[in-house]
Amino acid sequence: MTDFLSGIPGPVALIAGVLVLFAESGLVIGVFLPGTGTVLVLGWLAGQGVAPVWLAAVCAASATALGCQHGFYRGRRGSLLRRELVKRLGEQRFERLVSALDSRAEVTVSVSQCFAAVRTLVPRLAARTRMTHLRFTLCNLPVAITWATTLVLLGAWSGDAYERVEAIAGLAGLPVVGIAAAVALTVWWLRRRSRLSA
């Protein structure tokens, strides 16, 4: 795969990366797109001399941050995502989800940047809470820049070990996601139990 990637011209790689990263963080279809892999590829190509490393980092960070801004904007206007979630969860459960997000919005917005699919959905959900656009930007922007720059540098420094680095970076978030899911299920079970016993 690396032989194929190394033949891509720098401007084409940067434009394609920007489009994928914007869509991955800003459009609902982004839940199916490879955000982490795209940033690592940009970094790897930069490490091969196809484009400057600093330019790859700027492009990746800008595209991701702008995508999140677009997602927040779409969430404020009411979107397909809200309708789909209400249809699947029901109005009451959706409102409980938004209320839970509202109580810890800053942490959720910041942490969500590091995880695929969640990075796409959280800005839209955050827009449904009392979180202001300024608060969202202050929480999201520094993490988006750090996330993109770190992955570009990892890709640039990976060299021949690119596939191994990509696999590790993709799996790094799984323990955190597992822990978060376990905590969420425990809280749900305890609340359900207390409601049934009341």
Coordinates of N, CA, C and O in Angstrom, one line a residue:
M1 N 0.8 -1.2 0.0 CA 0.0 0.0 0.0 C 0.9 1.3 0.0 O 0.5 2.3 -0.6
T2 N 2.0 1.2 0.7 CA 2.9 2.4 0.8 C 3.4 2.7 -0.5 O 3.7 3.9 -0.8
D3 N 3.7 1.7 -1.4 CA 4.2 2.0 -2.8 C 3.1 2.9 -3.6 O 3.5 3.8 -4.3
F4 N 1.9 2.5 -3.4 CA 0.8 3.2 -4.1 C 0.7 4.6 -3.6 O 0.6 5.6 -4.3
L5 N 0.7 4.8 -2.2 CA 0.6 6.1 -1.6 C 1.7 7.0 -2.0 O 1.5 8.2 -2.2
S6 N 2.9 6.5 -2.1 CA 4.1 7.4 -2.4 C 4.0 8.0 -3.8 O 4.7 8.9 -4.1
G7 N 3.2 7.4 -4.7 CA 3.1 8.0 -6.0 C 2.1 9.1 -6.1 O 1.9 9.7 -7.2
I8 N 1.4 9.4 -5.0 CA 0.4 10.5 -5.1 C 1.0 11.9 -5.0 O 1.9 12.1 -4.1
P9 N 0.7 12.8 -5.9 CA 1.3 14.1 -5.8 C 0.9 14.9 -4.5 O -0.2 14.7 -4.1
G10 N 1.8 15.7 -4.0 CA 1.6 16.4 -2.8 C 0.3 17.2 -2.7 O -0.6 17.0 -1.8
P11 N 0.0 18.1 -3.7 CA -1.2 18.9 -3.7 C -2.5 18.0 -3.7 O -3.5 18.3 -3.0
V12 N -2.5 16.9 -4.5 CA -3.6 16.0 -4.6 C -3.9 15.3 -3.2 O -5.0 15.2 -2.7
A13 N -2.8 14.9 -2.6 CA -2.9 14.3 -1.3 C -3.4 15.2 -0.2 O -4.3 14.8 0.6
L14 N -3.0 16.5 -0.2 CA -3.4 17.4 0.8 C -4.9 17.8 0.6 O -5.7 17.8 1.5
I15 N -5.3 18.0 -0.7 CA -6.7 18.3 -1.0 C -7.6 17.1 -0.6 O -8.7 17.3 0.0
A16 N -7.2 15.9 -1.0 CA -8.0 14.7 -0.7 C -8.1 14.6 0.8 O -9.2 14.3 1.4
G17 N -7.0 14.8 1.5 CA -7.0 14.7 3.0 C -7.9 15.7 3.6 O -8.7 15.3 4.6
V18 N -7.9 16.9 3.2 CA -8.7 18.0 3.7 C -10.2 17.6 3.5 O -11.0 17.8 4.4
L19 N -10.6 17.1 2.3 CA -12.0 16.8 2.0 C -12.5 15.7 2.9 O -13.6 15.7 3.5
V20 N -11.6 14.6 3.0 CA -12.0 13.5 3.9 C -12.2 13.9 5.3 O -13.2 13.5 6.0
L21 N -11.2 14.6 5.8 CA -11.2 15.0 7.3 C -12.4 16.0 7.6 O -13.0 15.9 8.6
F22 N -12.7 16.9 6.7 CA -13.8 17.8 6.9 C -15.1 17.0 6.9 O -16.0 17.1 7.8
A23 N -15.3 16.0 5.9 CA -16.5 15.2 5.9 C -16.6 14.3 7.1 O -17.6 14.1 7.7
E24 N -15.4 13.8 7.5 CA -15.4 12.8 8.7 C -15.8 13.5 10.0 O -16.5 12.8 10.8
S25 N -15.5 14.7 10.2 CA -15.9 15.4 11.4 C -17.1 16.3 11.3 O -17.7 16.6 12.3
G26 N -17.5 16.6 10.0 CA -18.6 17.6 9.8 C -19.9 17.1 9.2 O -20.9 17.7 9.4
L27 N -19.8 15.9 8.6 CA -21.0 15.4 7.9 C -21.4 14.1 8.6 O -20.5 13.3 9.1
V28 N -22.7 13.7 8.6 CA -23.1 12.5 9.2 C -22.5 11.3 8.6 O -22.2 10.3 9.3
I29 N -22.2 11.3 7.3 CA -21.6 10.2 6.6 C -20.2 10.0 7.1 O -19.6 8.9 6.9
G30 N -19.6 11.0 7.9 CA -18.3 10.8 8.5 C -18.1 9.7 9.4 O -17.0 9.3 9.6
V31 N -19.2 9.1 9.9 CA -19.0 8.0 10.8 C -18.4 6.8 10.1 O -17.9 5.9 10.7
F32 N -18.5 6.8 8.8 CA -18.0 5.7 8.0 C -16.6 6.0 7.4 O -16.0 5.1 6.7
L33 N -16.1 7.2 7.6 CA -14.8 7.6 7.0 C -13.6 7.4 8.0 O -13.8 7.5 9.2
P34 N -12.4 7.1 7.4 CA -11.2 6.9 8.3 C -10.5 8.2 8.6 O -9.5 8.5 7.9
G35 N -10.8 8.8 9.7 CA -10.2 10.0 10.1 C -8.8 9.8 10.6 O -7.8 10.5 10.0
T36 N -8.5 8.9 11.5 CA -7.2 8.7 12.0 C -6.3 8.2 10.9 O -5.1 8.7 10.8
G37 N -6.7 7.3 10.1 CA -5.9 6.7 9.0 C -5.5 7.8 8.0 O -4.4 7.8 7.5
T38 N -6.5 8.7 7.8 CA -6.2 9.8 6.8 C -5.1 10.7 7.3 O -4.2 11.1 6.5
V39 N -5.2 11.1 8.6 CA -4.1 12.0 9.1 C -2.8 11.3 9.1 O -1.7 11.9 8.8
L40 N -2.7 10.0 9.5 CA -1.5 9.3 9.5 C -0.9 9.2 8.1 O 0.3 9.3 7.9
V41 N -1.8 9.0 7.1 CA -1.3 8.9 5.7 C -0.7 10.2 5.3 O 0.4 10.3 4.6
L42 N -1.4 11.3 5.6 CA -0.8 12.7 5.3 C 0.6 12.8 5.9 O 1.5 13.4 5.3
G43 N 0.7 12.4 7.2 CA 2.0 12.5 7.9 C 3.0 11.6 7.2 O 4.2 12.1 7.0
W44 N 2.6 10.4 6.8 CA 3.6 9.5 6.2 C 4.1 10.1 4.9 O 5.3 10.0 4.6
L45 N 3.1 10.6 4.1 CA 3.5 11.2 2.8 C 4.4 12.4 3.0 O 5.4 12.6 2.3
A46 N 4.1 13.2 4.1 CA 5.0 14.3 4.4 C 6.4 13.8 4.8 O 7.4 14.4 4.4
G47 N 6.5 12.7 5.5 CA 7.8 12.1 5.9 C 8.5 11.6 4.7 O 9.8 11.5 4.7
Q48 N 7.8 11.3 3.6 CA 8.5 10.8 2.3 C 8.9 12.0 1.4 O 9.4 11.8 0.4
G49 N 8.6 13.2 1.9 CA 9.0 14.4 1.1 C 7.9 14.9 0.1 O 8.2 15.8 -0.7
V50 N 6.7 14.3 0.1 CA 5.7 14.7 -0.8 C 5.1 16.1 -0.5 O 4.8 16.8 -1.4
A51 N 5.1 16.4 0.8 CA 4.6 17.7 1.2 C 5.3 18.1 2.5 O 5.8 17.2 3.2
P52 N 5.5 19.4 2.9 CA 6.1 19.7 4.1 C 5.3 19.2 5.3 O 4.0 19.2 5.3
V53 N 5.9 18.7 6.4 CA 5.2 18.2 7.5 C 4.3 19.3 8.1 O 3.2 19.0 8.5
W54 N 4.8 20.5 8.3 CA 4.0 21.6 8.9 C 2.8 21.8 8.1 O 1.7 22.1 8.7
L55 N 2.9 21.8 6.8 CA 1.7 22.0 5.9 C 0.7 20.9 6.1 O -0.6 21.2 6.1
A56 N 1.1 19.7 6.1 CA 0.2 18.5 6.4 C -0.5 18.7 7.7 O -1.7 18.4 7.8
A57 N 0.2 19.1 8.7 CA -0.4 19.3 10.1 C -1.4 20.4 10.0 O -2.5 20.3 10.6
V58 N -1.1 21.5 9.4 CA -2.0 22.6 9.3 C -3.3 22.2 8.6 O -4.4 22.5 9.0
C59 N -3.1 21.5 7.4 CA -4.3 21.1 6.7 C -5.2 20.1 7.5 O -6.4 20.3 7.5
A60 N -4.5 19.2 8.1 CA -5.3 18.2 8.9 C -6.0 18.8 10.1 O -7.2 18.6 10.3
A61 N -5.4 19.7 10.8 CA -6.0 20.4 11.9 C -7.1 21.3 11.5 O -8.2 21.3 12.1
S62 N -6.9 22.1 10.4 CA -7.9 23.0 9.9 C -9.1 22.3 9.5 O -10.3 22.7 9.8
A63 N -8.9 21.2 8.7 CA -10.1 20.5 8.1 C -10.9 19.8 9.2 O -12.1 19.9 9.2
T64 N -10.2 19.3 10.2 CA -11.0 18.6 11.3 C -11.7 19.7 12.2 O -12.9 19.5 12.5
A65 N -11.0 20.8 12.5 CA -11.7 21.8 13.3 C -12.9 22.4 12.6 O -13.9 22.7 13.1
L66 N -12.7 22.7 11.3 CA -13.8 23.3 10.5 C -14.9 22.3 10.4 O -16.1 22.7 10.4
G67 N -14.6 21.0 10.2 CA -15.7 20.0 10.1 C -16.5 20.0 11.4 O -17.7 19.9 11.4
C68 N -15.8 20.1 12.6 CA -16.5 20.1 13.9 C -17.4 21.4 14.0 O -18.5 21.3 14.5
Q69 N -16.9 22.5 13.5 CA -17.7 23.7 13.5 C -18.9 23.6 12.7 O -20.0 24.0 13.1
H70 N -18.8 23.0 11.5 CA -19.9 22.7 10.6 C -20.9 21.8 11.3 O -22.2 22.1 11.2
G71 N -20.4 20.8 12.0 CA -21.3 19.9 12.7 C -22.1 20.6 13.8 O -23.3 20.4 14.0
F72 N -21.4 21.5 14.5 CA -22.1 22.2 15.6 C -23.2 23.1 15.0 O -24.3 23.2 15.5
Y73 N -22.8 23.8 13.9 CA -23.8 24.7 13.2 C -25.0 23.9 12.7 O -26.1 24.3 12.9
R74 N -24.8 22.7 12.1 CA -25.9 21.9 11.6 C -26.8 21.4 12.8 O -28.0 21.3 12.7
G75 N -26.1 21.1 13.9 CA -26.9 20.7 15.1 C -27.8 21.8 15.6 O -28.9 21.5 16.1
R76 N -27.3 23.0 15.6 CA -28.1 24.2 16.0 C -29.4 24.4 15.1 O -30.4 24.8 15.6
R77 N -29.2 24.1 13.9 CA -30.3 24.3 13.0 C -31.4 23.1 13.0 O -32.4 23.2 12.3
G78 N -31.0 22.1 13.7 CA -31.9 20.9 13.7 C -31.5 20.1 12.4 O -31.4 20.7 11.4
S79 N -31.3 18.8 12.6 CA -30.7 18.1 11.5 C -31.3 16.7 11.4 O -32.1 16.2 12.2
L80 N -30.8 16.1 10.3 CA -31.2 14.7 10.1 C -30.8 13.8 11.2 O -31.5 12.9 11.6
L81 N -29.6 14.1 11.8 CA -29.1 13.3 12.9 C -30.1 13.3 14.1 O -30.5 12.3 14.7
R82 N -30.6 14.5 14.4 CA -31.6 14.6 15.6 C -32.8 13.8 15.3 O -33.3 13.0 16.1
R83 N -33.4 13.9 14.0 CA -34.6 13.2 13.7 C -34.3 11.7 13.8 O -35.2 10.9 14.2
E84 N -33.2 11.2 13.3 CA -32.9 9.8 13.3 C -32.7 9.3 14.8 O -33.2 8.2 15.1
L85 N -32.1 10.1 15.6 CA -31.9 9.6 17.0 C -33.2 9.6 17.7 O -33.5 8.7 18.5
V86 N -34.1 10.6 17.5 CA -35.4 10.7 18.1 C -36.2 9.5 17.7 O -36.9 8.8 18.5
K87 N -36.1 9.1 16.4 CA -36.8 8.0 15.8 C -36.4 6.7 16.5 O -37.2 5.8 16.8
R88 N -35.1 6.6 16.7 CA -34.5 5.3 17.3 C -34.7 5.3 18.8 O -34.9 4.2 19.3
L89 N -34.4 6.4 19.5 CA -34.4 6.4 20.9 C -35.7 6.8 21.5 O -36.0 6.5 22.7
G90 N -36.5 7.6 20.8 CA -37.7 8.2 21.4 C -37.4 9.6 21.9 O -36.2 9.9 22.3
E91 N -38.4 10.5 22.0 CA -38.1 11.8 22.4 C -37.6 11.9 23.8 O -36.6 12.7 24.1
Q92 N -38.1 11.2 24.7 CA -37.7 11.3 26.1 C -36.3 10.8 26.3 O -35.5 11.5 27.0
R93 N -35.9 9.7 25.7 CA -34.5 9.2 25.8 C -33.6 10.2 25.2 O -32.5 10.4 25.7
F94 N -33.9 10.7 24.0 CA -33.1 11.7 23.4 C -32.8 12.9 24.3 O -31.7 13.4 24.4
E95 N -33.9 13.4 24.9 CA -33.8 14.6 25.8 C -32.9 14.2 27.0 O -32.1 15.1 27.5
R96 N -33.0 13.0 27.5 CA -32.1 12.6 28.6 C -30.7 12.5 28.2 O -29.8 12.9 28.9
L97 N -30.4 12.0 26.9 CA -29.1 12.0 26.4 C -28.5 13.4 26.3 O -27.4 13.7 26.7
V98 N -29.3 14.4 25.8 CA -28.8 15.7 25.7 C -28.6 16.3 27.0 O -27.6 17.1 27.3
S99 N -29.5 16.0 28.0 CA -29.3 16.6 29.4 C -28.0 16.0 30.0 O -27.3 16.8 30.7
A100 N -27.7 14.7 29.8 CA -26.5 14.1 30.3 C -25.3 14.8 29.7 O -24.3 15.1 30.4
L101 N -25.3 15.0 28.4 CA -24.2 15.7 27.7 C -24.0 17.1 28.2 O -22.9 17.6 28.4
D102 N -25.2 17.8 28.5 CA -25.1 19.2 28.9 C -24.4 19.3 30.3 O -23.7 20.3 30.5
S103 N -24.5 18.3 31.1 CA -23.9 18.4 32.5 C -22.4 18.3 32.4 O -21.7 18.6 33.4
R104 N -21.8 17.7 31.4 CA -20.4 17.5 31.2 C -19.9 17.8 29.8 O -19.1 17.1 29.2
A105 N -20.5 18.9 29.2 CA -20.2 19.2 27.8 C -18.8 19.4 27.5 O -18.3 18.9 26.5
E106 N -18.1 20.2 28.3 CA -16.7 20.5 28.0 C -15.8 19.3 27.9 O -15.1 19.1 26.9
V107 N -15.9 18.4 28.9 CA -15.1 17.2 28.9 C -15.5 16.3 27.7 O -14.6 15.8 27.0
T108 N -16.8 16.2 27.4 CA -17.2 15.3 26.3 C -16.7 15.8 25.0 O -16.3 15.1 24.1
V109 N -16.9 17.1 24.7 CA -16.4 17.7 23.5 C -14.9 17.5 23.3 O -14.5 17.2 22.2
S110 N -14.2 17.7 24.4 CA -12.7 17.6 24.3 C -12.3 16.2 24.0 O -11.5 15.9 23.1
V111 N -12.8 15.2 24.8 CA -12.4 13.8 24.6 C -12.9 13.2 23.3 O -12.2 12.4 22.7
S112 N -14.1 13.7 22.8 CA -14.6 13.1 21.6 C -13.8 13.2 20.4 O -13.8 12.4 19.5
Q113 N -12.9 14.3 20.4 CA -12.1 14.5 19.2 C -11.1 13.3 19.0 O -10.7 13.1 17.8
C114 N -10.8 12.5 20.0 CA -9.9 11.4 19.8 C -10.5 10.1 19.3 O -9.8 9.2 19.2
F115 N -11.8 10.1 19.1 CA -12.4 8.8 18.7 C -13.3 8.9 17.5 O -14.0 9.9 17.3
A116 N -13.1 8.0 16.6 CA -13.8 7.9 15.3 C -15.3 7.8 15.6 O -15.7 7.2 16.7
A117 N -16.1 8.3 14.8 CA -17.6 8.3 14.9 C -18.1 9.2 15.9 O -18.9 10.1 15.7
V118 N -17.5 9.1 17.2 CA -17.9 10.0 18.2 C -17.5 11.5 17.8 O -18.3 12.4 18.1
R119 N -16.4 11.6 17.2 CA -15.9 12.9 16.7 C -17.0 13.5 15.8 O -17.1 14.8 15.7
T120 N -17.7 12.7 15.0 CA -18.7 13.2 14.1 C -20.0 13.6 14.8 O -20.6 14.6 14.4
L121 N -20.4 12.8 15.8 CA -21.7 13.0 16.4 C -21.8 14.0 17.5 O -22.8 14.8 17.6
V122 N -20.7 14.1 18.3 CA -20.8 15.0 19.5 C -21.0 16.5 19.2 O -21.8 17.1 19.9
P123 N -20.3 17.1 18.2 CA -20.6 18.5 17.9 C -22.1 18.7 17.6 O -22.6 19.8 18.1
R124 N -22.8 17.8 16.9 CA -24.2 18.0 16.6 C -25.0 17.9 17.9 O -26.0 18.6 18.1
L125 N -24.6 16.9 18.8 CA -25.4 16.8 20.0 C -25.1 17.9 21.0 O -26.0 18.4 21.7
A126 N -23.8 18.4 21.0 CA -23.5 19.5 21.9 C -24.3 20.8 21.5 O -24.6 21.6 22.4
A127 N -24.6 20.9 20.2 CA -25.3 22.1 19.8 C -26.7 22.1 20.3 O -27.4 23.1 20.4
R128 N -27.2 20.9 20.7 CA -28.6 20.8 21.2 C -28.6 21.2 22.7 O -29.7 21.3 23.3
T129 N -27.5 21.3 23.4 CA -27.4 21.7 24.8 C -27.3 23.2 24.9 O -27.4 23.9 24.0
R130 N -27.0 23.6 26.2 CA -26.9 25.0 26.5 C -25.5 25.5 26.2 O -25.2 26.7 26.4
M131 N -24.7 24.7 25.6 CA -23.3 25.1 25.3 C -23.2 26.1 24.2 O -23.9 26.0 23.2
T132 N -22.5 27.2 24.5 CA -22.4 28.3 23.5 C -21.4 27.9 22.4 O -20.5 27.1 22.6
H133 N -21.5 28.6 21.3 CA -20.5 28.4 20.2 C -19.1 28.7 20.7 O -18.1 27.9 20.3
L134 N -18.9 29.7 21.5 CA -17.6 30.1 22.0 C -17.0 29.0 22.9 O -15.9 28.6 22.7
R135 N -17.8 28.5 23.8 CA -17.4 27.4 24.7 C -17.0 26.1 23.9 O -16.0 25.5 24.1
F136 N -17.9 25.8 22.9 CA -17.6 24.7 22.0 C -16.2 24.8 21.3 O -15.4 23.9 21.3
T137 N -16.0 26.0 20.8 CA -14.7 26.3 20.0 C -13.5 26.2 21.0 O -12.5 25.6 20.6
L138 N -13.6 26.8 22.2 CA -12.5 26.7 23.1 C -12.2 25.3 23.6 O -11.1 25.0 23.9
C139 N -13.2 24.4 23.6 CA -13.0 23.0 24.0 C -12.5 22.2 22.9 O -11.6 21.3 23.1
N140 N -13.0 22.4 21.7 CA -12.7 21.6 20.5 C -11.4 22.0 19.8 O -10.6 21.1 19.5
L141 N -11.2 23.2 19.6 CA -10.1 23.7 18.8 C -8.7 23.2 19.3 O -7.9 22.7 18.5
P142 N -8.3 23.4 20.5 CA -7.0 23.0 21.0 C -6.8 21.5 20.8 O -5.7 21.0 20.5
V143 N -7.9 20.7 21.1 CA -7.7 19.3 21.0 C -7.6 18.8 19.6 O -6.9 17.9 19.3
A144 N -8.4 19.5 18.7 CA -8.3 19.1 17.3 C -6.9 19.4 16.7 O -6.4 18.6 16.0
I145 N -6.4 20.5 17.1 CA -5.0 20.9 16.6 C -4.0 19.9 17.2 O -3.1 19.4 16.4
T146 N -4.1 19.6 18.5 CA -3.2 18.6 19.1 C -3.3 17.2 18.5 O -2.3 16.6 18.2
W147 N -4.5 16.8 18.3 CA -4.8 15.4 17.8 C -4.2 15.3 16.3 O -3.5 14.4 16.0
A148 N -4.5 16.3 15.5 CA -4.1 16.2 14.1 C -2.5 16.3 14.0 O -1.9 15.6 13.3
T149 N -2.0 17.3 14.8 CA -0.5 17.5 14.7 C 0.2 16.2 15.2 O 1.2 15.8 14.6
T150 N -0.3 15.6 16.3 CA 0.4 14.4 16.8 C 0.4 13.3 15.8 O 1.4 12.6 15.6
L151 N -0.8 13.1 15.2 CA -0.9 12.0 14.2 C -0.1 12.2 13.0 O 0.5 11.3 12.4
V152 N 0.0 13.5 12.5 CA 0.8 13.8 11.4 C 2.3 13.5 11.7 O 3.0 12.9 10.9
L153 N 2.7 13.9 12.9 CA 4.1 13.7 13.3 C 4.4 12.2 13.4 O 5.4 11.7 13.0
L154 N 3.4 11.4 14.0 CA 3.6 10.0 14.1 C 3.7 9.3 12.7 O 4.6 8.5 12.5
G155 N 2.8 9.8 11.8 CA 2.9 9.3 10.4 C 4.2 9.6 9.7 O 4.8 8.8 9.0
A156 N 4.7 10.8 10.0 CA 6.0 11.3 9.3 C 7.2 10.5 9.9 O 8.1 10.2 9.1
W157 N 7.1 10.2 11.1 CA 8.3 9.5 11.8 C 8.2 8.0 11.7 O 9.1 7.3 12.0
S158 N 7.0 7.5 11.2 CA 6.9 6.0 11.2 C 7.7 5.3 10.2 O 8.1 4.2 10.4
G159 N 8.0 5.9 9.0 CA 8.8 5.3 8.0 C 8.2 4.0 7.6 O 7.1 3.8 7.2
D160 N 9.1 2.9 7.6 CA 8.7 1.6 7.1 C 7.7 0.9 8.1 O 7.0 -0.1 7.7
A161 N 7.5 1.5 9.3 CA 6.6 0.9 10.3 C 5.2 1.5 10.2 O 4.5 1.4 11.1
Y162 N 4.9 2.1 9.0 CA 3.6 2.8 8.9 C 2.4 2.0 9.3 O 1.5 2.4 10.0
E163 N 2.3 0.7 8.7 CA 1.2 -0.1 8.9 C 1.0 -0.4 10.4 O -0.1 -0.5 10.9
R164 N 2.1 -0.7 11.1 CA 2.1 -1.0 12.5 C 1.6 0.2 13.3 O 0.8 0.1 14.2
V165 N 2.1 1.4 13.0 CA 1.7 2.6 13.7 C 0.2 2.9 13.5 O -0.5 3.3 14.4
E166 N -0.3 2.7 12.2 CA -1.7 2.9 11.9 C -2.6 2.0 12.8 O -3.6 2.4 13.3
A167 N -2.2 0.7 12.9 CA -2.9 -0.3 13.6 C -3.0 0.1 15.1 O -4.0 0.1 15.8
I168 N -1.8 0.5 15.7 CA -1.8 0.9 17.1 C -2.6 2.1 17.3 O -3.4 2.2 18.3
A169 N -2.5 3.2 16.5 CA -3.2 4.4 16.6 C -4.7 4.1 16.6 O -5.5 4.7 17.3
G170 N -5.1 3.2 15.7 CA -6.6 2.9 15.6 C -7.1 2.2 16.7 O -8.3 2.3 17.1
L171 N -6.3 1.4 17.4 CA -6.7 0.6 18.5 C -6.5 1.3 19.9 O -7.1 0.9 20.9
A172 N -5.8 2.4 19.9 CA -5.4 3.1 21.1 C -6.7 3.5 21.9 O -6.7 3.5 23.1
G173 N -7.7 3.9 21.2 CA -8.9 4.4 21.8 C -9.8 3.4 22.3 O -10.7 3.6 23.1
L174 N -9.6 2.1 21.9 CA -10.6 1.0 22.3 C -10.7 0.8 23.8 O -11.8 0.7 24.3
P175 N -9.6 0.8 24.6 CA -9.8 0.6 26.0 C -10.6 1.7 26.7 O -11.5 1.5 27.5
V176 N -10.4 3.0 26.2 CA -11.2 4.1 26.8 C -12.6 4.0 26.4 O -13.5 4.2 27.2
V177 N -12.9 3.6 25.2 CA -14.3 3.5 24.7 C -14.9 2.3 25.6 O -16.1 2.5 26.0
G178 N -14.2 1.2 25.8 CA -14.7 0.1 26.6 C -15.1 0.5 28.0 O -16.1 0.2 28.5
I179 N -14.2 1.3 28.6 CA -14.4 1.8 30.0 C -15.6 2.7 30.0 O -16.4 2.6 30.9
A180 N -15.6 3.6 29.1 CA -16.8 4.6 29.0 C -18.1 3.8 28.9 O -19.1 4.2 29.5
A181 N -18.1 2.8 28.0 CA -19.3 2.0 27.8 C -19.7 1.3 29.1 O -20.9 1.2 29.5
A182 N -18.7 0.7 29.8 CA -19.0 0.0 31.0 C -19.6 0.9 32.1 O -20.5 0.6 32.8
V183 N -19.0 2.1 32.2 CA -19.5 3.1 33.2 C -20.9 3.5 32.8 O -21.8 3.6 33.7
A184 N -21.1 3.8 31.6 CA -22.5 4.2 31.1 C -23.5 3.1 31.4 O -24.6 3.4 31.9
L185 N -23.2 1.9 31.1 CA -24.1 0.8 31.4 C -24.3 0.6 32.9 O -25.5 0.3 33.3
T186 N -23.3 0.8 33.7 CA -23.5 0.7 35.2 C -24.4 1.7 35.7 O -25.3 1.5 36.5
V187 N -24.1 3.0 35.3 CA -25.0 4.1 35.7 C -26.4 3.9 35.3 O -27.4 4.1 36.1
W188 N -26.6 3.4 34.0 CA -28.0 3.2 33.6 C -28.7 2.1 34.4 O -29.8 2.2 34.8
W189 N -27.9 1.0 34.7 CA -28.5 -0.1 35.4 C -28.9 0.3 36.9 O -29.9 0.0 37.4
L190 N -28.0 1.1 37.5 CA -28.2 1.6 38.9 C -29.4 2.5 38.9 O -30.3 2.4 39.8
R191 N -29.6 3.4 37.9 CA -30.7 4.3 37.9 C -32.0 3.5 37.6 O -33.0 3.8 38.3
R192 N -31.9 2.5 36.8 CA -33.1 1.7 36.5 C -33.5 0.9 37.7 O -34.7 0.8 38.0
R193 N -32.6 0.4 38.4 CA -32.9 -0.4 39.6 C -33.5 0.5 40.7 O -34.4 0.1 41.3
S194 N -33.0 1.7 40.8 CA -33.5 2.6 41.9 C -34.9 3.1 41.5 O -35.8 3.2 42.4
R195 N -35.2 3.2 40.2 CA -36.6 3.6 39.8 C -37.5 2.4 40.0 O -38.7 2.7 40.4
L196 N -37.1 1.2 39.8 CA -38.0 0.1 40.0 C -38.2 -0.2 41.4 O -39.3 -0.6 41.8
S197 N -37.2 0.1 42.3 CA -37.4 -0.2 43.7 C -38.2 1.0 44.4 O -38.7 0.8 45.5
A198 N -38.3 2.1 43.7 CA -39.0 3.3 44.4 C -40.5 3.1 44.3 O -41.1 2.4 43.5

